[in-house]
Short mmCIF file of C-alpha atoms and ligand atoms in Angstrom, two decimals:
data_model
loop_
_atom_site.label_atom_id
_atom_site.label_comp_id
_atom_site.label_asym_id
_atom_site.label_seq_id
_atom_site.Cartn_x
_atom_site.Cartn_y
_atom_site.Cartn_z
CA UNK A 1 -0.02 0.00 0.01
CA UNK A 2 1.10 3.53 -0.75
CA UNK A 3 1.25 6.01 2.12
CA UNK A 4 1.79 9.18 0.06
CA UNK A 5 -0.63 11.93 0.83
CA UNK A 6 -2.68 11.75 -2.30
CA UNK A 7 -6.46 11.90 -2.49
CA UNK A 8 -8.33 8.56 -2.52
CA UNK A 9 -11.94 7.80 -3.71
CA UNK A 10 -14.25 4.83 -3.56
CA UNK A 11 -17.88 3.92 -3.42
CA UNK A 12 -18.48 3.18 0.26
CA UNK A 13 -21.93 1.60 -0.09
CA UNK A 14 -22.25 -1.99 -1.28
CA UNK A 15 -22.40 -2.82 -4.96
CA UNK A 16 -25.95 -3.01 -6.33
CA UNK A 17 -28.90 -0.74 -6.63
CA UNK A 18 -30.20 1.05 -3.50
CA UNK A 19 -31.98 4.19 -2.26
CA UNK A 20 -28.75 6.00 -1.68
CA UNK A 21 -25.17 5.34 -2.65
CA UNK A 22 -22.10 7.10 -1.16
CA UNK A 23 -18.90 8.02 -2.92
CA UNK A 24 -16.22 9.08 -0.45
CA UNK A 25 -13.05 10.94 -0.86
CA UNK A 26 -10.18 11.54 1.55
CA UNK A 27 -7.05 13.64 1.00
CA UNK A 28 -5.86 17.17 0.41
CA UNK A 29 -7.58 17.53 -2.96
CA UNK A 30 -10.98 16.08 -1.93
CA UNK A 31 -12.72 19.50 -1.68
CA UNK A 32 -11.35 20.87 -4.90
CA UNK A 33 -12.23 17.67 -6.78
CA UNK A 34 -15.84 17.61 -5.62
CA UNK A 35 -16.25 21.31 -6.16
CA UNK A 36 -15.26 20.65 -9.74
CA UNK A 37 -18.49 18.61 -10.30
CA UNK A 38 -21.17 19.95 -8.13
CA UNK A 39 -23.32 23.12 -8.08
CA UNK A 40 -23.89 24.28 -4.50
CA UNK A 41 -26.60 26.57 -3.29
CA UNK A 42 -24.48 27.36 -0.23
CA UNK A 43 -20.70 26.76 0.10
CA UNK A 44 -19.46 23.70 1.79
CA UNK A 45 -18.93 24.07 5.55
CA UNK A 46 -17.24 21.60 7.88
CA UNK A 47 -19.61 19.00 9.24
CA UNK A 48 -22.61 20.35 7.26
CA UNK A 49 -24.60 18.48 4.83
CA UNK A 50 -25.28 20.42 1.59
CA UNK A 51 -27.72 19.63 -1.19
CA UNK A 52 -25.95 19.96 -4.49
CA UNK A 53 -26.64 19.34 -8.13
CA UNK A 54 -24.01 17.11 -9.61
CA UNK A 55 -23.25 17.59 -13.29
CA UNK A 56 -21.44 15.59 -15.85
CA UNK A 57 -17.97 17.11 -16.22
CA UNK A 58 -17.56 18.54 -19.65
CA UNK A 59 -21.14 18.02 -20.76
CA UNK A 60 -22.76 20.21 -18.15
CA UNK A 61 -25.86 18.03 -17.98
CA UNK A 62 -27.37 17.30 -14.58
CA UNK A 63 -26.61 13.78 -13.21
CA UNK A 64 -28.17 13.94 -9.84
CA UNK A 65 -29.31 15.95 -6.93
CA UNK A 66 -27.18 14.70 -3.97
CA UNK A 67 -26.15 15.55 -0.45
CA UNK A 68 -22.52 16.49 -0.03
CA UNK A 69 -20.76 16.58 3.34
CA UNK A 70 -17.41 17.93 4.13
CA UNK A 71 -15.47 16.73 7.15
CA UNK A 72 -12.61 19.25 7.43
CA UNK A 73 -9.17 17.84 8.41
CA UNK A 74 -8.23 16.93 11.09
CA UNK A 75 -11.83 16.33 12.29
CA UNK A 76 -12.70 13.43 10.06
CA UNK A 77 -12.56 9.62 9.94
CA UNK A 78 -9.19 9.58 8.38
CA UNK A 79 -7.96 12.95 9.88
CA UNK A 80 -7.71 14.27 6.36
CA UNK A 81 -10.22 16.28 4.39
CA UNK A 82 -13.11 13.87 3.71
CA UNK A 83 -16.02 14.57 1.34
CA UNK A 84 -18.94 12.26 1.00
CA UNK A 85 -21.35 12.49 -1.90
CA UNK A 86 -24.61 10.75 -0.98
CA UNK A 87 -26.27 10.32 -4.38
CA UNK A 88 -29.07 8.13 -5.53
CA UNK A 89 -28.04 4.46 -5.43
CA UNK A 90 -27.74 3.66 -9.10
CA UNK A 91 -24.72 1.59 -10.00
CA UNK A 92 -24.21 3.45 -13.31
CA UNK A 93 -24.57 6.87 -11.64
CA UNK A 94 -22.13 5.97 -8.77
CA UNK A 95 -19.66 4.57 -11.36
CA UNK A 96 -19.85 7.76 -13.24
CA UNK A 97 -19.26 9.88 -10.20
CA UNK A 98 -16.29 7.82 -9.16
CA UNK A 99 -14.78 8.05 -12.68
CA UNK A 100 -15.23 11.87 -12.54
CA UNK A 101 -13.41 11.97 -9.17
CA UNK A 102 -10.53 10.07 -10.78
CA UNK A 103 -10.53 12.26 -13.82
CA UNK A 104 -10.31 15.27 -11.49
CA UNK A 105 -7.26 13.92 -9.79
CA UNK A 106 -8.33 11.32 -7.15
CA UNK A 107 -6.94 7.78 -7.05
CA UNK A 108 -9.09 4.71 -6.63
CA UNK A 109 -8.73 3.66 -2.94
CA UNK A 110 -7.40 0.25 -2.19
CA UNK A 111 -9.40 -2.06 0.19
CA UNK A 112 -9.30 -0.73 3.69
CA UNK A 113 -7.32 2.38 2.78
CA UNK A 114 -9.63 4.81 4.51
CA UNK A 115 -9.34 2.90 7.75
CA UNK A 116 -5.57 2.56 7.16
CA UNK A 117 -5.29 6.32 6.92
CA UNK A 118 -7.27 6.50 10.17
CA UNK A 119 -4.74 4.19 11.69
CA UNK A 120 -1.68 5.94 10.26
CA UNK A 121 -2.93 9.29 11.63
CA UNK A 122 -3.23 7.69 15.04
CA UNK A 123 -7.03 7.99 15.29
CA UNK A 124 -7.35 4.14 15.71
CA UNK A 125 -4.91 1.55 16.83
CA UNK A 126 -4.59 -1.78 15.05
CA UNK A 127 -7.08 -3.68 17.28
CA UNK A 128 -9.64 -0.91 16.65
CA UNK A 129 -9.00 -0.93 12.91
CA UNK A 130 -9.39 -4.79 12.80
CA UNK A 131 -12.71 -4.35 14.79
CA UNK A 132 -14.02 -2.10 11.95
CA UNK A 133 -13.95 -5.00 9.56
CA UNK A 134 -15.18 -7.37 12.33
CA UNK A 135 -18.27 -5.17 12.71
CA UNK A 136 -18.89 -5.10 9.05
CA UNK A 137 -18.54 -8.90 8.88
CA UNK A 138 -20.80 -9.52 11.90
CA UNK A 139 -23.73 -11.77 11.13
CA UNK A 140 -25.09 -11.98 14.74
CA UNK A 141 -25.87 -9.24 17.19
CA UNK A 142 -23.33 -10.75 19.70
CA UNK A 143 -20.56 -10.47 17.06
CA UNK A 144 -21.50 -6.87 16.36
CA UNK A 145 -21.43 -5.98 20.04
CA UNK A 146 -18.02 -7.54 20.53
CA UNK A 147 -16.63 -5.82 17.48
CA UNK A 148 -18.12 -2.42 18.45
CA UNK A 149 -16.61 -2.79 21.94
CA UNK A 150 -13.15 -3.43 20.48
CA UNK A 151 -13.59 -0.63 17.88
CA UNK A 152 -14.17 1.67 20.85
CA UNK A 153 -10.80 0.65 22.23
CA UNK A 154 -11.83 -1.90 24.88
CA UNK A 155 -8.99 -4.28 24.10
CA UNK A 156 -6.47 -1.52 23.79
CA UNK A 157 -7.56 -0.18 27.18
CA UNK A 158 -6.97 -3.64 28.60
CA UNK A 159 -3.52 -3.84 27.12
CA UNK A 160 -2.26 -0.46 27.93
CA UNK A 161 -1.86 -0.80 31.71
CA UNK A 162 -0.09 -4.18 31.10
CA UNK A 163 2.29 -2.38 28.72
CA UNK A 164 2.86 0.47 31.20
CA UNK A 165 3.75 -2.11 33.94
CA UNK A 166 6.03 -3.86 31.61
CA UNK A 167 7.86 -0.68 30.67
CA UNK A 168 8.17 0.35 34.32
CA UNK A 169 9.58 -3.08 35.26
CA UNK A 170 12.05 -2.96 32.33
CA UNK A 171 13.14 0.58 33.35
CA UNK A 172 13.63 -0.45 36.93
CA UNK A 173 15.74 -3.55 35.98
CA UNK A 174 17.77 -1.61 33.54
CA UNK A 175 18.45 1.03 36.12
CA UNK A 176 19.56 -1.64 38.49
CA UNK A 177 22.07 -2.88 35.93
CA UNK A 178 23.39 0.56 34.95
CA UNK A 179 23.78 1.72 38.59
CA UNK A 180 24.66 -1.56 40.17
CA UNK A 181 27.70 0.07 41.94
CA UNK A 182 25.71 3.00 43.27
CA UNK A 183 23.88 2.40 46.34
CA UNK A 184 20.39 2.87 44.82
CA UNK A 185 17.19 1.76 46.46
CA UNK A 186 16.53 -1.02 44.01
CA UNK A 187 13.49 -3.16 43.49
CA UNK A 188 13.76 -6.31 45.68
CA UNK A 189 13.16 -9.71 44.32
CA UNK A 190 9.78 -10.07 45.88
CA UNK A 191 8.67 -6.95 44.25
CA UNK A 192 9.95 -8.10 40.80
CA UNK A 193 8.09 -11.44 41.23
CA UNK A 194 4.96 -9.59 42.18
CA UNK A 195 5.18 -7.33 39.16
CA UNK A 196 5.80 -10.27 36.75
CA UNK A 197 2.65 -11.85 38.08
CA UNK A 198 0.74 -8.70 37.74
CA UNK A 199 1.67 -8.60 34.05
CA UNK A 200 1.05 -12.24 33.35
CA UNK A 201 -2.40 -12.46 34.96
CA UNK A 202 -4.31 -10.19 32.60
CA UNK A 203 -2.47 -11.56 29.61
CA UNK A 204 -3.42 -15.10 30.58
CA UNK A 205 -7.12 -14.01 30.86
CA UNK A 206 -7.04 -12.36 27.40
CA UNK A 207 -5.35 -15.43 25.91
CA UNK A 208 -8.04 -17.57 27.33
CA UNK A 209 -10.84 -15.43 25.89
CA UNK A 210 -9.85 -16.38 22.42
CA UNK A 211 -11.50 -19.78 22.89
CA UNK A 212 -14.84 -17.99 23.02
CA UNK A 213 -13.71 -15.30 20.56
CA UNK A 214 -13.07 -18.00 17.98
CA UNK A 215 -16.32 -19.66 18.63
CA UNK A 216 -18.08 -16.26 18.37
CA UNK A 217 -16.26 -15.46 15.11
CA UNK A 218 -16.37 -18.80 13.29
CA UNK A 219 -19.27 -20.46 15.06
CA UNK A 220 -19.47 -24.18 15.38
CA UNK A 221 -21.03 -27.21 13.72
CA UNK A 222 -23.79 -29.17 15.40
CA UNK A 223 -24.96 -32.52 14.07
CA UNK A 224 -28.46 -33.82 14.88
CA UNK A 225 -28.13 -37.54 15.19
CA UNK A 226 -30.23 -40.38 16.53
CA UNK A 227 -32.28 -43.39 15.38
CA UNK A 228 -34.83 -43.37 12.63
CA UNK A 229 -38.02 -41.62 13.44
CA UNK A 230 -36.72 -40.14 16.74
CA UNK A 231 -37.78 -36.67 15.53
CA UNK A 232 -34.39 -35.37 14.38
CA UNK A 233 -35.78 -33.49 11.33
CA UNK A 234 -38.67 -32.12 13.40
CA UNK A 235 -36.34 -30.77 16.08
CA UNK A 236 -33.97 -29.49 13.46
CA UNK A 237 -36.83 -27.51 11.92
CA UNK A 238 -37.79 -26.07 15.32
CA UNK A 239 -34.17 -24.85 15.91
CA UNK A 240 -33.95 -23.48 12.31
CA UNK A 241 -37.36 -21.80 12.77
CA UNK A 242 -39.00 -23.07 9.61
CA UNK A 243 -39.76 -26.30 7.79
CA UNK A 244 -36.36 -26.80 6.25
CA UNK A 245 -36.10 -30.65 6.48
CA UNK A 246 -38.79 -33.03 5.38
CA UNK A 247 -40.69 -34.68 8.12
CA UNK A 248 -42.93 -37.80 7.71
CA UNK A 249 -44.14 -40.57 9.94
CA UNK A 250 -41.97 -42.94 7.92
CA UNK A 251 -38.62 -44.04 9.36
CA UNK A 252 -35.82 -43.21 6.94
CA UNK A 253 -37.28 -39.98 5.54
CA UNK A 254 -34.06 -38.00 5.74
CA UNK A 255 -31.63 -39.62 3.34
CA UNK A 256 -29.07 -36.89 2.85
CA UNK A 257 -27.64 -34.39 5.38
CA UNK A 258 -29.42 -31.08 5.37
CA UNK A 259 -27.67 -28.06 6.74
CA UNK A 260 -28.59 -24.52 7.70
CA UNK A 261 -26.88 -21.67 9.43
CA UNK A 262 -28.63 -20.30 12.46
CA UNK A 263 -27.93 -17.83 15.30
CA UNK A 264 -28.14 -19.40 18.70
CA UNK A 265 -27.58 -16.74 21.40
CA UNK A 266 -25.45 -14.64 19.09
CA UNK A 267 -23.25 -17.49 17.91
CA UNK A 268 -23.46 -18.63 14.31
CA UNK A 269 -24.21 -22.29 14.28
CA UNK A 270 -24.15 -24.65 11.35
CA UNK A 271 -26.96 -27.14 12.08
CA UNK A 272 -26.73 -30.40 10.20
CA UNK A 273 -29.60 -32.89 10.12
CA UNK A 274 -28.46 -36.34 9.37
CA UNK A 275 -30.05 -39.38 7.92
CA UNK A 276 -29.44 -40.92 11.30
CA UNK A 277 -28.21 -44.26 12.46
CA UNK A 278 -29.39 -47.13 10.49
CA UNK A 279 -27.14 -49.77 11.82
CA UNK A 280 -29.46 -52.76 11.59
CA UNK A 281 -30.60 -51.88 8.20
CA UNK A 282 -27.12 -51.20 7.04
CA UNK A 283 -25.87 -54.54 8.40
CA UNK A 284 -28.70 -56.46 7.02
CA UNK A 285 -27.90 -55.14 3.59
CA UNK A 286 -31.36 -53.62 3.41
CA UNK A 287 -30.48 -50.11 2.35
CA UNK A 288 -30.74 -49.02 -1.22
CA UNK A 289 -27.77 -47.18 -2.68
CA UNK A 290 -29.04 -43.67 -1.92
CA UNK A 291 -29.71 -44.62 1.64
CA UNK A 292 -26.33 -46.21 2.03
CA UNK A 293 -24.69 -43.01 0.79
CA UNK A 294 -26.85 -41.04 3.22
CA UNK A 295 -25.69 -43.14 6.10
CA UNK A 296 -22.05 -42.56 5.10
CA UNK A 297 -22.73 -38.88 4.94
CA UNK A 298 -24.27 -38.98 8.35
CA UNK A 299 -21.14 -40.52 9.74
CA UNK A 300 -18.95 -37.81 8.12
CA UNK A 301 -21.25 -35.13 9.53
CA UNK A 302 -20.91 -36.69 12.94
CA UNK A 303 -17.14 -36.80 12.60
CA UNK A 304 -16.98 -33.20 11.50
CA UNK A 305 -19.29 -31.83 14.15
CA UNK A 306 -18.10 -29.85 17.21
CA UNK A 307 -21.19 -30.60 19.12
CA UNK A 308 -23.62 -33.64 18.84
CA UNK A 309 -27.28 -33.37 19.52
CA UNK A 310 -28.53 -36.88 20.08
CA UNK A 311 -32.22 -37.26 19.63
CA UNK A 312 -33.89 -40.11 21.48
CA UNK A 313 -37.57 -40.87 21.24
CA UNK A 314 -38.97 -41.05 24.83
CA UNK A 315 -41.80 -43.35 23.87
CA UNK A 316 -39.41 -45.86 22.36
CA UNK A 317 -37.35 -46.32 25.45
CA UNK A 318 -37.43 -49.94 26.28
CA UNK A 319 -37.73 -50.10 30.11
CA UNK A 320 -35.98 -46.76 30.39
CA UNK A 321 -32.91 -48.18 28.67
CA UNK A 322 -31.14 -46.44 25.80
CA UNK A 323 -30.98 -48.39 22.54
CA UNK A 324 -27.43 -49.69 21.80
CA UNK A 325 -27.28 -47.45 18.74
CA UNK A 326 -27.73 -44.42 21.05
CA UNK A 327 -25.21 -45.74 23.56
CA UNK A 328 -22.79 -46.14 20.64
CA UNK A 329 -23.21 -42.41 19.77
CA UNK A 330 -22.63 -41.50 23.39
CA UNK A 331 -19.51 -43.56 23.59
CA UNK A 332 -18.34 -42.13 20.22
CA UNK A 333 -18.88 -38.61 21.33
CA UNK A 334 -15.87 -38.89 23.67
CA UNK A 335 -14.19 -35.55 24.03
CA UNK A 336 -16.88 -33.70 22.12
CA UNK A 337 -19.83 -31.94 23.51
CA UNK A 338 -22.94 -34.08 23.56
CA UNK A 339 -26.45 -32.94 24.30
CA UNK A 340 -29.26 -35.46 24.58
CA UNK A 341 -32.79 -34.43 23.65
CA UNK A 342 -35.49 -36.75 24.98
CA UNK A 343 -38.00 -36.03 22.32
CA UNK A 344 -41.67 -36.93 21.96
CA UNK A 345 -41.98 -36.22 25.70
CA UNK A 346 -45.66 -35.47 24.95
CA UNK A 347 -46.24 -39.14 24.36
CA UNK A 348 -45.05 -40.26 27.82
CA UNK A 349 -45.75 -39.38 31.39
CA UNK A 350 -43.07 -37.82 33.52
CA UNK A 351 -42.74 -41.03 35.52
CA UNK A 352 -41.19 -42.81 32.56
CA UNK A 353 -38.47 -40.29 31.80
CA UNK A 354 -35.84 -41.04 34.40
CA UNK A 355 -33.81 -43.83 33.17
CA UNK A 356 -30.35 -45.22 32.78
CA UNK A 357 -29.34 -42.06 30.98
CA UNK A 358 -26.50 -40.59 32.86
CA UNK A 359 -25.83 -37.64 30.58
CA UNK A 360 -27.75 -34.50 31.15
CA UNK A 361 -30.83 -34.52 28.85
CA UNK A 362 -33.37 -32.02 27.88
CA UNK A 363 -37.08 -33.14 27.53
CA UNK A 364 -38.45 -31.86 24.24
CA UNK A 365 -41.47 -32.14 22.05
CA UNK A 366 -40.81 -31.04 18.54
CA UNK A 367 -44.52 -31.52 17.98
CA UNK A 368 -45.65 -29.03 20.65
CA UNK A 369 -42.46 -26.85 20.49
CA UNK A 370 -41.67 -27.49 24.13
CA UNK A 371 -38.12 -27.66 25.51
CA UNK A 372 -36.65 -26.17 22.42
CA UNK A 373 -35.62 -22.95 24.24
CA UNK A 374 -34.06 -25.14 26.99
CA UNK A 375 -32.19 -27.01 24.23
CA UNK A 376 -30.83 -23.68 22.84
CA UNK A 377 -29.79 -22.77 26.39
CA UNK A 378 -28.05 -26.08 26.92
CA UNK A 379 -26.15 -25.77 23.60
CA UNK A 380 -24.89 -22.24 24.70
CA UNK A 381 -24.31 -23.09 28.31
CA UNK A 382 -22.03 -25.89 27.20
CA UNK A 383 -20.06 -23.60 24.94
CA UNK A 384 -19.61 -21.08 27.59
CA UNK A 385 -18.38 -23.70 30.04
CA UNK A 386 -15.86 -25.01 27.65
CA UNK A 387 -14.66 -21.67 26.24
CA UNK A 388 -15.01 -19.07 28.94
CA UNK A 389 -17.41 -16.23 29.64
CA UNK A 390 -18.80 -13.51 27.50
CA UNK A 391 -18.49 -10.79 29.92
CA UNK A 392 -14.79 -10.01 29.68
CA UNK A 393 -13.09 -8.44 26.68
CA UNK A 394 -12.76 -10.95 24.02
CA UNK A 395 -9.85 -11.47 21.74
CA UNK A 396 -11.33 -12.30 18.35
CA UNK A 397 -8.63 -12.44 15.73
CA UNK A 398 -5.89 -15.09 15.40
CA UNK A 399 -3.33 -12.22 14.95
CA UNK A 400 -4.34 -10.67 18.23
CA UNK A 401 -4.13 -14.09 19.89
CA UNK A 402 -0.73 -14.78 18.49
CA UNK A 403 0.70 -11.55 19.80
CA UNK A 404 -0.86 -12.01 23.25
CA UNK A 405 0.29 -15.63 23.43
CA UNK A 406 3.81 -14.56 22.47
CA UNK A 407 3.81 -11.88 25.11
CA UNK A 408 2.54 -14.22 27.76
CA UNK A 409 5.12 -16.84 26.84
CA UNK A 410 7.90 -14.38 27.13
CA UNK A 411 6.60 -13.17 30.53
CA UNK A 412 6.31 -16.73 31.82
CA UNK A 413 9.81 -17.46 30.66
CA UNK A 414 10.88 -14.42 32.71
CA UNK A 415 8.94 -15.69 35.64
CA UNK A 416 10.54 -19.14 35.42
CA UNK A 417 13.98 -17.74 34.96
CA UNK A 418 13.55 -15.45 37.87
CA UNK A 419 12.62 -18.30 40.15
CA UNK A 420 15.89 -19.97 38.97
CA UNK A 421 17.72 -16.75 39.74
CA UNK A 422 18.51 -15.81 36.13
CA UNK A 423 20.59 -12.66 35.79
CA UNK A 424 18.52 -9.58 35.17
CA UNK A 425 20.09 -9.08 31.72
CA UNK A 426 18.38 -12.33 30.64
CA UNK A 427 15.08 -11.33 32.30
CA UNK A 428 15.20 -8.15 30.22
CA UNK A 429 15.55 -10.04 27.06
CA UNK A 430 12.16 -11.79 27.77
CA UNK A 431 10.51 -8.66 28.86
CA UNK A 432 11.62 -6.72 25.78
CA UNK A 433 10.19 -9.59 23.68
CA UNK A 434 6.92 -9.32 25.58
CA UNK A 435 6.71 -5.62 24.92
CA UNK A 436 7.53 -6.13 21.25
CA UNK A 437 4.63 -8.55 21.02
CA UNK A 438 2.24 -6.14 22.65
CA UNK A 439 3.45 -3.31 20.40
CA UNK A 440 2.65 -5.49 17.34
CA UNK A 441 -0.80 -6.12 18.80
CA UNK A 442 -1.80 -2.44 18.87
CA UNK A 443 0.47 -1.48 15.97
CA UNK A 444 2.75 0.78 18.05
CA UNK A 445 5.70 -0.25 16.04
CA UNK A 446 4.20 -1.53 12.84
CA UNK A 447 5.73 -3.00 9.76
CA UNK A 448 4.43 -2.82 6.17
CA UNK A 449 3.87 -6.56 6.20
CA UNK A 450 1.22 -6.75 8.93
CA UNK A 451 -0.53 -3.67 7.62
CA UNK A 452 -0.84 -5.15 4.15
CA UNK A 453 -2.37 -8.31 5.62
CA UNK A 454 -4.83 -6.51 7.80
CA UNK A 455 -6.05 -3.77 5.52
CA UNK A 456 -5.92 -5.85 2.41
CA UNK A 457 -8.87 -7.94 3.77
CA UNK A 458 -11.13 -4.96 4.09
CA UNK A 459 -14.00 -3.94 1.81
CA UNK A 460 -13.28 -1.33 -0.78
CA UNK A 461 -14.43 2.06 0.47
CA UNK A 462 -13.80 1.28 4.11
N1 FFO B 501 -21.56 8.77 6.36
C1 FFO B 501 -20.75 8.06 7.14
N2 FFO B 501 -21.17 7.24 8.01
C2 FFO B 501 -20.32 6.50 8.72
C3 FFO B 501 -18.84 6.66 8.50
C4 FFO B 501 -18.45 7.58 7.60
O1 FFO B 501 -17.28 7.81 7.43
N3 FFO B 501 -19.39 8.27 6.91
N4 FFO B 501 -18.07 5.86 9.32
C5 FFO B 501 -16.74 5.60 9.12
O2 FFO B 501 -16.36 4.91 8.15
C6 FFO B 501 -18.51 5.18 10.54
C7 FFO B 501 -18.62 6.25 11.63
N5 FFO B 501 -17.26 6.67 12.04
C8 FFO B 501 -16.76 7.92 11.98
C9 FFO B 501 -15.89 8.25 12.98
C10 FFO B 501 -15.42 9.52 13.01
C11 FFO B 501 -15.79 10.43 12.12
C12 FFO B 501 -15.36 11.82 12.19
O3 FFO B 501 -15.44 12.63 11.32
N6 FFO B 501 -14.79 12.22 13.41
C13 FFO B 501 -14.40 13.60 13.72
C14 FFO B 501 -15.49 14.46 14.36
C15 FFO B 501 -16.61 14.66 13.50
C16 FFO B 501 -17.78 15.22 14.26
O4 FFO B 501 -17.75 15.29 15.44
O5 FFO B 501 -18.70 15.62 13.53
C17 FFO B 501 -13.19 13.60 14.62
O6 FFO B 501 -13.16 12.60 15.54
O7 FFO B 501 -12.51 14.54 14.64
C18 FFO B 501 -16.70 10.11 11.12
C19 FFO B 501 -17.18 8.83 11.06
C20 FFO B 501 -19.90 4.68 10.30
N7 FFO B 501 -20.74 5.61 9.60
N1 GTP B 502 -45.71 -36.96 19.32
C1 GTP B 502 -44.67 -36.48 18.73
N2 GTP B 502 -44.30 -36.78 17.44
C2 GTP B 502 -43.17 -36.32 16.98
C3 GTP B 502 -42.35 -35.47 17.74
N3 GTP B 502 -41.26 -35.11 16.95
C4 GTP B 502 -41.40 -35.69 15.77
N4 GTP B 502 -42.58 -36.44 15.72
C5 GTP B 502 -43.11 -37.28 14.70
O1 GTP B 502 -42.25 -38.37 14.46
C6 GTP B 502 -42.17 -38.73 13.10
C7 GTP B 502 -40.72 -38.68 12.64
O2 GTP B 502 -40.23 -37.36 12.71
P1 GTP B 502 -38.95 -36.88 11.93
O3 GTP B 502 -38.66 -35.58 12.39
O4 GTP B 502 -39.10 -37.16 10.45
O5 GTP B 502 -37.94 -37.89 12.51
P2 GTP B 502 -36.43 -38.24 12.02
O6 GTP B 502 -35.62 -38.66 13.19
O7 GTP B 502 -35.84 -37.12 11.26
O8 GTP B 502 -36.64 -39.46 11.04
P3 GTP B 502 -35.69 -40.06 9.91
O9 GTP B 502 -35.75 -39.15 8.74
O10 GTP B 502 -36.43 -41.35 9.72
O11 GTP B 502 -34.32 -40.31 10.44
C8 GTP B 502 -43.07 -37.71 12.37
O12 GTP B 502 -44.31 -38.20 12.20
C9 GTP B 502 -43.18 -36.59 13.39
O13 GTP B 502 -44.28 -35.76 13.20
C10 GTP B 502 -42.77 -35.17 19.12
O14 GTP B 502 -42.07 -34.46 19.83
N5 GTP B 502 -43.92 -35.70 19.50
#
């Protein structure tokens, strides 16, 4: 990416037709360029929206009536002069406006270049800039909230006291080395150990938060499994919220896996309905070819899933015992999260539900839509238990996670070395490494390489 101070332009609204479309410019020439193609009733003023006729450069014919806003440097998103033309959202019109901007001296912005300029001017740090794209990419409200929090500097605020402590400790240790002969009042070992711990603790909490951050960002896959006719497709449809999978009274209705992305408590979940377990049929050679392929796909779906939802029909429980097929699923779930839905609960009295089932189960009736909310709750609760809470600041990108993990590793190495009475020069190496990792996290000392990777993944016009 180029960092010269030229003027960039891009359409900031998504491609396609819409009520309004915005062309945005940033740079020293932005105002002159726009003034070269609009007729204003009143002159542009900082922070004011102005209605303007836009004309075709050279031909003088009117192209649109638009709203033009000038954000005067340094009070703008990029800290440069920014001009926005909010025109009607016709792709051909917006294309023409952008072409005219280029003809009058602007350069087409590269993806993420507006936000990159905001970063380079110091308005945003790297975690905030990444959060801008996170917010744009959000598909659930929870993702949007987390990104907005980070865009507001929540992660940076968490990091900056850690960095401050680190710098203070480095300074104190260096002073100790430089003035070893002088009789200075130096930090004692207990205090050094205490400070190392104070640095490691918040880093460890942040590192841990990525387990949830990753789930929040990428979601997870949940396979609905169980014996024929247990009500897998019915329950799947309840979770999806509409009749996605075919349901009939006939066992073996679902032949292929059916999947759908849903939002469960703010987490994107890929739900997969499977053809189910058809062991006896399969072993007896009674499956036709399509069914046999369906069973193979079910197995793959089960193997790929992060979480298994085993659906058991409550009315089919023989003396309260689980069928061997279901027991096999439970045994095979080892290590993965398993939730058991005791479905068709409407067909049995409560007295028949307790059974040899040791796993926690949720009583459901896909028919009456009961227990489905509990099921969603159980799915989420399990995730939170295995990946941490939602309350703390969440690390959401692998880049952030790498930087934090590296900083933590260096601090831990310092802690271990210190216990083994490592010389302070060696401790300092670790501490400088930790500081370097935190600098990379927020972009305090940035290299072209990381900037290219981060901003290159943005949308154009951002
Ligand atoms: N029309 C429009 N909507 C937008 C943006 C934009 O650039 N234009 N944004 C971005 O892409 C986001 C909002 N972010 C922004 C952040 C700061 C400034 C800004 O100009 N800040 C000035 C103060 C301006 C004022 O107070 O009026 C500053 O901080 O100095 C603008 C947008 C989302 N919505
Ligand atoms: N009474 C009652 N019937 C249900 C319930 N859930 C599903 N059923 C019925 O059970 C039958 C089988 O439901 P499906 O959802 O197709 O079951 P499945 O497990 O996907 O079946 P396969 O496709 O054979 O694997 C249908 O007739 C459903 O209407 C329930 O909670 N209560």
